[in-house]
């Protein structure tokens, strides 16, 4: 029956016009064919909403909090490097002074 309807719709037949009953039958066939697809799409949407999106939000929050910690750690490391350079300079100066005293 589907191929017959396809033939009428696609190829066209001048001697056969589609009646309301034909159109209703086509609609019912399409509804029957689309129902599993609609159910699958609904299931996928529910999975996305209930499982995937909460996990992505969790990953995002972990990532952003880790980024903030590392960012503040970088600032601390830069400050320590500056302090170390000052300490090296002072130790070097003190070493020279101690050599002169010895």
PDB file of C-alpha atoms in Angstrom:
ATOM      1  CA  UNK A   1       0.000   0.000   0.000  1.00  0.00           C
ATOM      2  CA  UNK A   2       2.833   2.407   0.849  1.00  0.00           C
ATOM      3  CA  UNK A   3       4.401   1.941  -2.581  1.00  0.00           C
ATOM      4  CA  UNK A   4       1.040   2.573  -4.209  1.00  0.00           C
ATOM      5  CA  UNK A   5       0.626   5.814  -2.263  1.00  0.00           C
ATOM      6  CA  UNK A   6       4.209   6.741  -3.107  1.00  0.00           C
ATOM      7  CA  UNK A   7       3.501   6.093  -6.764  1.00  0.00           C
ATOM      8  CA  UNK A   8       0.387   8.257  -6.714  1.00  0.00           C
ATOM      9  CA  UNK A   9       2.103  11.111  -4.835  1.00  0.00           C
ATOM     10  CA  UNK A  10       5.468  11.103  -6.605  1.00  0.00           C
ATOM     11  CA  UNK A  11       4.593   9.894 -10.107  1.00  0.00           C
ATOM     12  CA  UNK A  12       1.099  11.294 -10.175  1.00  0.00           C
ATOM     13  CA  UNK A  13      -1.845   9.739 -11.872  1.00  0.00           C
ATOM     14  CA  UNK A  14      -4.257  11.841 -13.772  1.00  0.00           C
ATOM     15  CA  UNK A  15      -7.050   9.302 -13.461  1.00  0.00           C
ATOM     16  CA  UNK A  16      -6.598   8.931  -9.663  1.00  0.00           C
ATOM     17  CA  UNK A  17      -7.137  11.890  -7.380  1.00  0.00           C
ATOM     18  CA  UNK A  18      -6.420  11.543  -3.676  1.00  0.00           C
ATOM     19  CA  UNK A  19      -9.554  11.505  -1.604  1.00  0.00           C
ATOM     20  CA  UNK A  20      -9.893  12.589   1.993  1.00  0.00           C
ATOM     21  CA  UNK A  21      -9.822   8.924   2.973  1.00  0.00           C
ATOM     22  CA  UNK A  22      -6.524   8.497   1.085  1.00  0.00           C
ATOM     23  CA  UNK A  23      -5.076  11.513   2.833  1.00  0.00           C
ATOM     24  CA  UNK A  24      -6.237  10.213   6.221  1.00  0.00           C
ATOM     25  CA  UNK A  25      -4.669   6.830   5.474  1.00  0.00           C
ATOM     26  CA  UNK A  26      -1.407   8.543   4.494  1.00  0.00           C
ATOM     27  CA  UNK A  27      -1.532  10.607   7.699  1.00  0.00           C
ATOM     28  CA  UNK A  28      -2.080   7.497   9.803  1.00  0.00           C
ATOM     29  CA  UNK A  29       0.789   5.698   8.079  1.00  0.00           C
ATOM     30  CA  UNK A  30       3.088   8.632   8.682  1.00  0.00           C
ATOM     31  CA  UNK A  31       1.967   8.884  12.312  1.00  0.00           C
ATOM     32  CA  UNK A  32       2.682   5.177  12.789  1.00  0.00           C
ATOM     33  CA  UNK A  33       6.120   5.531  11.184  1.00  0.00           C
ATOM     34  CA  UNK A  34       6.980   8.669  13.163  1.00  0.00           C
ATOM     35  CA  UNK A  35       5.815   7.439  16.579  1.00  0.00           C
ATOM     36  CA  UNK A  36       8.963   5.367  17.284  1.00  0.00           C
ATOM     37  CA  UNK A  37      11.124   8.273  16.173  1.00  0.00           C
ATOM     38  CA  UNK A  38       9.223  10.680  18.430  1.00  0.00           C
ATOM     39  CA  UNK A  39       9.584   8.235  21.321  1.00  0.00           C
ATOM     40  CA  UNK A  40      13.328   7.953  20.681  1.00  0.00           C
ATOM     41  CA  UNK A  41      13.718  11.727  20.556  1.00  0.00           C
ATOM     42  CA  UNK A  42      11.760  12.082  23.801  1.00  0.00           C
ATOM     43  CA  UNK A  43      13.975   9.439  25.434  1.00  0.00           C
ATOM     44  CA  UNK A  44      17.137  11.184  24.215  1.00  0.00           C
ATOM     45  CA  UNK A  45      15.874  14.528  25.521  1.00  0.00           C
ATOM     46  CA  UNK A  46      15.129  13.006  28.925  1.00  0.00           C
ATOM     47  CA  UNK A  47      18.583  11.424  29.063  1.00  0.00           C
ATOM     48  CA  UNK A  48      20.194  14.736  28.161  1.00  0.00           C
ATOM     49  CA  UNK A  49      18.168  16.622  30.741  1.00  0.00           C
ATOM     50  CA  UNK A  50      18.473  14.139  33.606  1.00  0.00           C
ATOM     51  CA  UNK A  51      21.941  12.652  33.115  1.00  0.00           C
ATOM     52  CA  UNK A  52      24.188  14.467  30.670  1.00  0.00           C
ATOM     53  CA  UNK A  53      23.483  18.098  31.580  1.00  0.00           C
ATOM     54  CA  UNK A  54      23.937  17.633  35.353  1.00  0.00           C
ATOM     55  CA  UNK A  55      27.243  15.854  34.722  1.00  0.00           C
ATOM     56  CA  UNK A  56      28.408  18.617  32.388  1.00  0.00           C
ATOM     57  CA  UNK A  57      27.477  21.221  34.984  1.00  0.00           C
ATOM     58  CA  UNK A  58      29.486  19.298  37.582  1.00  0.00           C
ATOM     59  CA  UNK A  59      32.492  19.092  35.260  1.00  0.00           C
ATOM     60  CA  UNK A  60      32.194  22.808  34.539  1.00  0.00           C
ATOM     61  CA  UNK A  61      32.067  23.750  38.217  1.00  0.00           C
ATOM     62  CA  UNK A  62      35.088  21.534  38.993  1.00  0.00           C
ATOM     63  CA  UNK A  63      36.998  23.024  36.090  1.00  0.00           C
ATOM     64  CA  UNK A  64      36.264  26.632  37.025  1.00  0.00           C
ATOM     65  CA  UNK A  65      37.119  26.118  40.703  1.00  0.00           C
ATOM     66  CA  UNK A  66      40.376  24.379  39.744  1.00  0.00           C
ATOM     67  CA  UNK A  67      41.172  27.200  37.337  1.00  0.00           C
ATOM     68  CA  UNK A  68      40.653  29.785  40.102  1.00  0.00           C
ATOM     69  CA  UNK A  69      42.960  27.856  42.464  1.00  0.00           C
ATOM     70  CA  UNK A  70      45.689  27.561  39.850  1.00  0.00           C
ATOM     71  CA  UNK A  71      45.306  31.223  38.912  1.00  0.00           C
ATOM     72  CA  UNK A  72      45.821  32.320  42.511  1.00  0.00           C
ATOM     73  CA  UNK A  73      48.692  29.819  42.812  1.00  0.00           C
ATOM     74  CA  UNK A  74      50.397  31.382  39.799  1.00  0.00           C
ATOM     75  CA  UNK A  75      50.223  34.783  41.486  1.00  0.00           C
ATOM     76  CA  UNK A  76      51.770  33.304  44.635  1.00  0.00           C
ATOM     77  CA  UNK A  77      54.559  31.625  42.649  1.00  0.00           C
ATOM     78  CA  UNK A  78      55.386  34.889  40.892  1.00  0.00           C
ATOM     79  CA  UNK A  79      55.560  36.674  44.253  1.00  0.00           C
ATOM     80  CA  UNK A  80      57.807  33.922  45.669  1.00  0.00           C
ATOM     81  CA  UNK A  81      60.109  34.145  42.655  1.00  0.00           C
ATOM     82  CA  UNK A  82      60.499  37.889  43.238  1.00  0.00           C
ATOM     83  CA  UNK A  83      61.210  37.235  46.932  1.00  0.00           C
ATOM     84  CA  UNK A  84      63.791  34.569  46.043  1.00  0.00           C
ATOM     85  CA  UNK A  85      65.585  36.958  43.707  1.00  0.00           C
ATOM     86  CA  UNK A  86      65.770  39.528  46.522  1.00  0.00           C
ATOM     87  CA  UNK A  87      67.025  36.878  48.976  1.00  0.00           C
ATOM     88  CA  UNK A  88      69.691  35.742  46.493  1.00  0.00           C
ATOM     89  CA  UNK A  89      70.890  39.318  46.096  1.00  0.00           C
ATOM     90  CA  UNK A  90      70.999  39.892  49.863  1.00  0.00           C
ATOM     91  CA  UNK A  91      72.796  36.569  50.494  1.00  0.00           C
ATOM     92  CA  UNK A  92      75.331  37.412  47.798  1.00  0.00           C
ATOM     93  CA  UNK A  93      75.957  40.845  49.342  1.00  0.00           C
ATOM     94  CA  UNK A  94      76.284  39.340  52.808  1.00  0.00           C
ATOM     95  CA  UNK A  95      78.669  36.690  51.496  1.00  0.00           C
ATOM     96  CA  UNK A  96      80.874  39.387  50.035  1.00  0.00           C
ATOM     97  CA  UNK A  97      80.838  41.317  53.315  1.00  0.00           C
ATOM     98  CA  UNK A  98      81.703  38.146  55.263  1.00  0.00           C
ATOM     99  CA  UNK A  99      84.616  37.405  52.904  1.00  0.00           C
ATOM    100  CA  UNK A 100      85.973  40.904  53.517  1.00  0.00           C
ATOM    101  CA  UNK A 101      85.710  40.443  57.298  1.00  0.00           C
ATOM    102  CA  UNK A 102      87.449  37.072  57.236  1.00  0.00           C
TER     103      UNK A 102
END
